């Protein structure tokens, strides 16, 4: 799973097609995607994670991000903006979801369903850009959190690969 998360990290940085300096202009913009996953990523929280619970939570977060990224891809298409990075991120999220489904199935756990997000109407190309930055930033946080969780789970299970 870790190589998929690495690829997703790389793609998430390209969702908005902006330079680091240009992204800074969006720092003070109000966040409008309330249903984006927010994970507890403190150093103290990671050691308390359990395998089943963590994989289920990863699955829920991935499903939510997939819905958001697919929505963003459609919005980009509607405004004739480049959407290849969103398409690539969606593919990586699907592959991660499939890997998690297999892991949960092997543990005889049911893959949890996430409720559909409430997504705003996109009226302008600038809206698309704002949402791209917001999803990109939160997806990067998710990827960093996921790598830590996967490393922790690997140590817990003494499994040679993830």
XYZ file of C-alpha atoms in Angstrom:
162
model
C 0.000 0.000 0.000
C 2.842 2.379 0.779
C 3.985 2.744 -2.872
C 0.404 3.653 -3.840
C 0.311 6.288 -1.103
C 3.647 7.680 -2.360
C 2.231 7.973 -5.877
C -0.921 9.583 -4.493
C 1.211 12.099 -2.562
C 2.937 13.101 -5.790
C -0.350 13.410 -7.696
C -2.056 15.354 -4.907
C 0.520 18.130 -5.237
C -0.484 18.553 -8.878
C -4.266 18.736 -8.420
C -4.306 22.533 -8.617
C -1.534 23.059 -11.211
C -0.147 25.997 -9.168
C 3.319 26.853 -7.904
C 3.997 26.882 -4.170
C 3.964 30.698 -4.208
C 0.591 30.773 -5.975
C -0.876 28.314 -3.464
C 0.061 30.724 -0.653
C -2.543 33.135 -2.048
C -5.219 30.640 -1.022
C -4.063 30.276 2.592
C -6.650 32.715 3.947
C -9.510 31.492 1.738
C -12.390 29.950 3.650
C -12.536 26.166 3.384
C -15.835 25.088 1.849
C -15.529 21.300 1.663
C -16.708 20.409 5.142
C -16.992 16.688 4.356
C -13.309 16.205 3.531
C -11.781 13.727 5.985
C -9.819 15.142 8.901
C -7.581 12.678 10.634
C -5.967 12.735 14.034
C -2.325 12.790 13.125
C -0.553 13.573 16.345
C 2.441 11.492 17.305
C 0.637 10.398 20.465
C -2.361 9.070 18.544
C -0.534 6.712 16.150
C 0.736 4.159 18.737
C -2.801 3.637 20.051
C -4.122 2.435 16.682
C -5.438 -1.107 16.232
C -5.102 -2.999 12.933
C -8.806 -3.640 12.204
C -9.915 -0.191 13.279
C -7.108 1.540 11.355
C -7.708 -0.328 8.113
C -11.424 0.402 8.356
C -10.750 4.070 9.003
C -8.291 4.219 6.100
C -10.957 2.682 3.888
C -13.572 5.277 4.905
C -11.126 8.136 4.299
C -10.100 6.746 0.913
C -13.726 6.375 -0.172
C -14.440 9.962 0.839
C -11.392 11.307 -0.989
C -12.290 9.253 -4.069
C -15.748 10.841 -4.172
C -14.248 14.318 -3.752
C -11.552 13.753 -6.392
C -14.066 12.311 -8.886
C -16.297 15.339 -8.281
C -13.288 17.628 -8.834
C -12.390 15.809 -12.060
C -15.923 16.343 -13.364
C -15.823 20.027 -12.370
C -12.489 20.453 -14.169
C -13.886 18.773 -17.279
C -16.958 21.035 -17.189
C -14.726 24.125 -17.212
C -12.274 22.690 -19.759
C -9.443 22.605 -17.228
C -6.720 19.943 -17.180
C -7.972 16.976 -15.168
C -5.243 14.367 -15.658
C -3.898 14.731 -12.111
C -7.401 14.244 -10.678
C -7.872 11.209 -12.883
C -4.537 9.773 -11.715
C -5.373 10.463 -8.056
C -8.754 8.787 -8.513
C -7.069 5.707 -9.974
C -4.600 5.504 -7.059
C -7.436 5.890 -4.560
C -9.333 3.067 -6.270
C -6.248 0.817 -6.165
C -5.727 1.620 -2.470
C -9.387 0.904 -1.799
C -9.081 -2.478 -3.506
C -5.965 -3.351 -1.470
C -7.736 -2.385 1.746
C -10.804 -4.393 0.757
C -8.589 -7.453 0.270
C -6.875 -6.899 3.627
C -10.183 -6.473 5.424
C -11.586 -9.542 3.675
C -8.576 -11.615 4.797
C -9.286 -10.518 8.365
C -12.973 -11.379 7.872
C -13.934 -7.747 8.368
C -16.593 -5.895 6.423
C -15.401 -2.865 4.451
C -17.242 0.103 5.953
C -19.278 2.445 3.796
C -18.852 6.169 4.055
C -21.862 8.442 3.683
C -21.924 10.462 0.469
C -20.420 13.921 0.960
C -22.387 17.099 0.571
C -20.605 18.822 -2.302
C -21.148 22.477 -3.248
C -22.175 23.708 -6.665
C -19.248 24.820 -8.805
C -20.127 28.079 -10.572
C -16.791 29.319 -11.883
C -13.354 28.116 -12.903
C -12.038 29.989 -9.850
C -14.258 27.798 -7.642
C -12.632 24.757 -9.255
C -9.213 26.186 -8.458
C -10.151 26.856 -4.831
C -11.553 23.349 -4.404
C -8.456 21.889 -6.080
C -6.204 23.605 -3.551
C -8.394 22.534 -0.631
C -8.556 18.885 -1.729
C -4.846 18.867 -2.553
C -3.840 20.148 0.882
C -6.075 17.741 2.782
C -5.077 14.809 0.562
C -1.410 15.518 1.321
C -2.179 15.473 5.051
C -4.013 12.187 4.530
C -1.071 10.679 2.638
C 1.389 11.658 5.369
C -0.946 10.260 8.024
C -1.470 7.060 6.004
C 2.261 6.434 5.673
C 2.672 6.726 9.442
C -0.292 4.442 10.082
C 0.923 1.838 7.586
C 4.421 1.851 9.123
C 2.883 1.423 12.572
C 0.630 -1.423 11.396
C 3.561 -3.104 9.708
C 5.474 -3.071 13.008
C 2.409 -4.367 14.877
C 1.840 -7.266 12.517
C 5.508 -7.967 11.868
C 4.499 -8.205 8.240
C 7.334 -7.865 5.679
C 5.203 -5.981 3.135
C 2.184 -3.669 2.961
